[in-house]
Amino acid sequence: MANDGLFGVHGAALAVRSQRMGVLASNIANASTPGYKARDIDFSAAMRSIDAGGTSEAAIDQATLYRVPLQPSQDGNTVELATEQTAFAENAVAYQTTLSFLNGRISTITRALRGE
């Protein structure tokens, strides 16, 4: 899937970034939940697994790790809001960039089919 001739790595990257967005949003939503353990998806590890022939779901499962907090809280919650918000914003920009590449590819194919 990652080396698909039509979309290249962008299709798989979009799937991983989308899942990561959900994980980060869940961390932010549970910032004040006692005992909640923040998680994150290692994008590079997930993409390496997909390139090696794995499925997106298996790659994401393997690349999902618990985040180690810089300053642990008394209630066992490992969410650090500033870290999560920064990671979410960076992932959102990368997601939008990947989406732009895919839209460009689709636009090129559409123009070619129309004979433009």
mmCIF file of C-alpha atoms in Angstrom:
data_model
loop_
_atom_site.group_PDB
_atom_site.id
_atom_site.type_symbol
_atom_site.label_atom_id
_atom_site.label_comp_id
_atom_site.label_asym_id
_atom_site.label_seq_id
_atom_site.Cartn_x
_atom_site.Cartn_y
_atom_site.Cartn_z
ATOM 1 C CA MET A 1 0.000 0.000 0.000
ATOM 2 C CA ALA A 2 2.783 2.455 0.837
ATOM 3 C CA ASN A 3 4.368 2.082 -2.585
ATOM 4 C CA ASP A 4 1.101 2.259 -4.501
ATOM 5 C CA GLY A 5 1.860 3.691 -7.952
ATOM 6 C CA LEU A 6 -1.079 6.066 -7.935
ATOM 7 C CA PHE A 7 -0.764 7.745 -4.540
ATOM 8 C CA GLY A 8 2.682 6.689 -3.356
ATOM 9 C CA VAL A 9 3.189 6.842 0.375
ATOM 10 C CA HIS A 10 0.629 9.600 0.826
ATOM 11 C CA GLY A 11 -2.378 7.283 1.212
ATOM 12 C CA ALA A 12 -0.745 5.328 4.016
ATOM 13 C CA ALA A 13 0.641 8.502 5.596
ATOM 14 C CA LEU A 14 -2.835 10.040 5.652
ATOM 15 C CA ALA A 15 -4.230 6.979 7.437
ATOM 16 C CA VAL A 16 -1.484 7.049 10.087
ATOM 17 C CA ARG A 17 -1.773 10.810 10.612
ATOM 18 C CA SER A 18 -5.556 10.501 10.935
ATOM 19 C CA GLN A 19 -5.258 7.827 13.620
ATOM 20 C CA ARG A 20 -2.597 9.874 15.423
ATOM 21 C CA MET A 21 -4.942 12.880 15.409
ATOM 22 C CA GLY A 22 -7.545 10.769 17.221
ATOM 23 C CA VAL A 23 -5.058 9.526 19.818
ATOM 24 C CA LEU A 24 -3.795 13.044 20.544
ATOM 25 C CA ALA A 25 -7.354 14.398 20.765
ATOM 26 C CA SER A 26 -8.178 11.646 23.251
ATOM 27 C CA ASN A 27 -5.157 12.631 25.338
ATOM 28 C CA ILE A 28 -6.272 16.277 25.392
ATOM 29 C CA ALA A 29 -9.840 15.301 26.286
ATOM 30 C CA ASN A 30 -8.577 13.229 29.228
ATOM 31 C CA ALA A 31 -6.115 15.799 30.575
ATOM 32 C CA SER A 32 -7.864 15.880 33.951
ATOM 33 C CA THR A 33 -8.873 12.211 34.197
ATOM 34 C CA PRO A 34 -7.081 10.587 37.149
ATOM 35 C CA GLY A 35 -4.914 7.652 36.110
ATOM 36 C CA TYR A 36 -5.203 8.302 32.364
ATOM 37 C CA LYS A 37 -2.058 7.296 30.471
ATOM 38 C CA ALA A 38 -1.230 9.458 27.444
ATOM 39 C CA ARG A 39 -0.437 7.596 24.234
ATOM 40 C CA ASP A 40 1.082 8.581 20.903
ATOM 41 C CA ILE A 41 1.760 6.957 17.558
ATOM 42 C CA ASP A 42 5.357 6.939 16.335
ATOM 43 C CA PHE A 43 4.746 8.048 12.737
ATOM 44 C CA SER A 44 8.176 6.945 11.475
ATOM 45 C CA ALA A 45 7.866 3.475 13.005
ATOM 46 C CA ALA A 46 4.370 3.026 11.576
ATOM 47 C CA MET A 47 5.511 4.030 8.083
ATOM 48 C CA ARG A 48 8.537 1.706 8.259
ATOM 49 C CA SER A 49 6.223 -1.158 9.192
ATOM 50 C CA ILE A 50 3.902 -0.352 6.282
ATOM 51 C CA ASP A 51 6.864 -0.128 3.893
ATOM 52 C CA ALA A 52 7.952 -3.562 5.108
ATOM 53 C CA GLY A 53 4.617 -4.952 3.943
ATOM 54 C CA GLY A 54 2.465 -4.618 7.040
ATOM 55 C CA THR A 55 -1.107 -3.384 7.078
ATOM 56 C CA SER A 56 -1.949 0.108 8.299
ATOM 57 C CA GLU A 57 -3.878 -1.254 11.288
ATOM 58 C CA ALA A 58 -1.069 -3.553 12.429
ATOM 59 C CA ALA A 59 1.552 -0.857 11.892
ATOM 60 C CA ILE A 60 -0.427 1.658 13.932
ATOM 61 C CA ASP A 61 -0.979 -0.855 16.742
ATOM 62 C CA GLN A 62 2.754 -1.615 16.895
ATOM 63 C CA ALA A 63 3.717 2.073 16.785
ATOM 64 C CA THR A 64 1.280 3.171 19.528
ATOM 65 C CA LEU A 65 3.223 3.795 22.711
ATOM 66 C CA TYR A 66 2.569 5.313 26.113
ATOM 67 C CA ARG A 67 4.055 8.761 26.574
ATOM 68 C CA VAL A 68 6.521 9.247 29.441
ATOM 69 C CA PRO A 69 5.730 12.525 31.235
ATOM 70 C CA LEU A 70 8.386 15.101 32.043
ATOM 71 C CA GLN A 71 6.621 15.936 35.313
ATOM 72 C CA PRO A 72 4.403 13.131 36.646
ATOM 73 C CA SER A 73 1.195 14.223 38.352
ATOM 74 C CA GLN A 74 -0.003 13.065 41.762
ATOM 75 C CA ASP A 75 -3.148 11.395 40.365
ATOM 76 C CA GLY A 76 -1.255 9.184 37.889
ATOM 77 C CA ASN A 77 -2.355 11.113 34.796
ATOM 78 C CA THR A 78 0.507 11.373 32.279
ATOM 79 C CA VAL A 79 -1.077 13.977 29.971
ATOM 80 C CA GLU A 80 0.925 17.181 29.681
ATOM 81 C CA LEU A 81 -1.422 19.571 27.946
ATOM 82 C CA ALA A 82 1.230 21.770 26.312
ATOM 83 C CA THR A 83 2.994 18.719 24.857
ATOM 84 C CA GLU A 84 -0.249 17.272 23.538
ATOM 85 C CA GLN A 85 -1.402 20.558 22.010
ATOM 86 C CA THR A 86 1.956 21.031 20.271
ATOM 87 C CA ALA A 87 1.930 17.478 18.909
ATOM 88 C CA PHE A 88 -1.684 17.908 17.769
ATOM 89 C CA ALA A 89 -0.888 21.161 15.925
ATOM 90 C CA GLU A 90 2.192 19.666 14.242
ATOM 91 C CA ASN A 91 0.228 16.594 13.197
ATOM 92 C CA ALA A 92 -2.620 18.755 11.860
ATOM 93 C CA VAL A 93 -0.189 20.675 9.633
ATOM 94 C CA ALA A 94 1.381 17.432 8.391
ATOM 95 C CA TYR A 95 -2.087 15.952 7.778
ATOM 96 C CA GLN A 96 -3.106 19.002 5.747
ATOM 97 C CA THR A 97 0.132 18.824 3.740
ATOM 98 C CA THR A 98 -0.431 15.157 2.944
ATOM 99 C CA LEU A 99 -4.010 15.918 1.950
ATOM 100 C CA SER A 100 -2.763 18.674 -0.367
ATOM 101 C CA PHE A 101 -0.399 16.234 -2.100
ATOM 102 C CA LEU A 102 -3.260 13.779 -2.600
ATOM 103 C CA ASN A 103 -5.585 16.500 -3.909
ATOM 104 C CA GLY A 104 -2.899 17.571 -6.375
ATOM 105 C CA ARG A 105 -2.472 14.011 -7.588
ATOM 106 C CA ILE A 106 -6.215 13.531 -7.999
ATOM 107 C CA SER A 107 -6.497 16.858 -9.809
ATOM 108 C CA THR A 108 -3.744 15.823 -12.235
ATOM 109 C CA ILE A 109 -5.458 12.504 -12.941
ATOM 110 C CA THR A 110 -8.810 14.242 -13.459
ATOM 111 C CA ARG A 111 -7.258 16.689 -15.954
ATOM 112 C CA ALA A 112 -5.580 13.821 -17.796
ATOM 113 C CA LEU A 113 -8.872 11.924 -18.063
ATOM 114 C CA ARG A 114 -10.570 15.034 -19.454
ATOM 115 C CA GLY A 115 -7.779 15.453 -21.994
ATOM 116 C CA GLU A 116 -6.691 18.879 -20.757
#
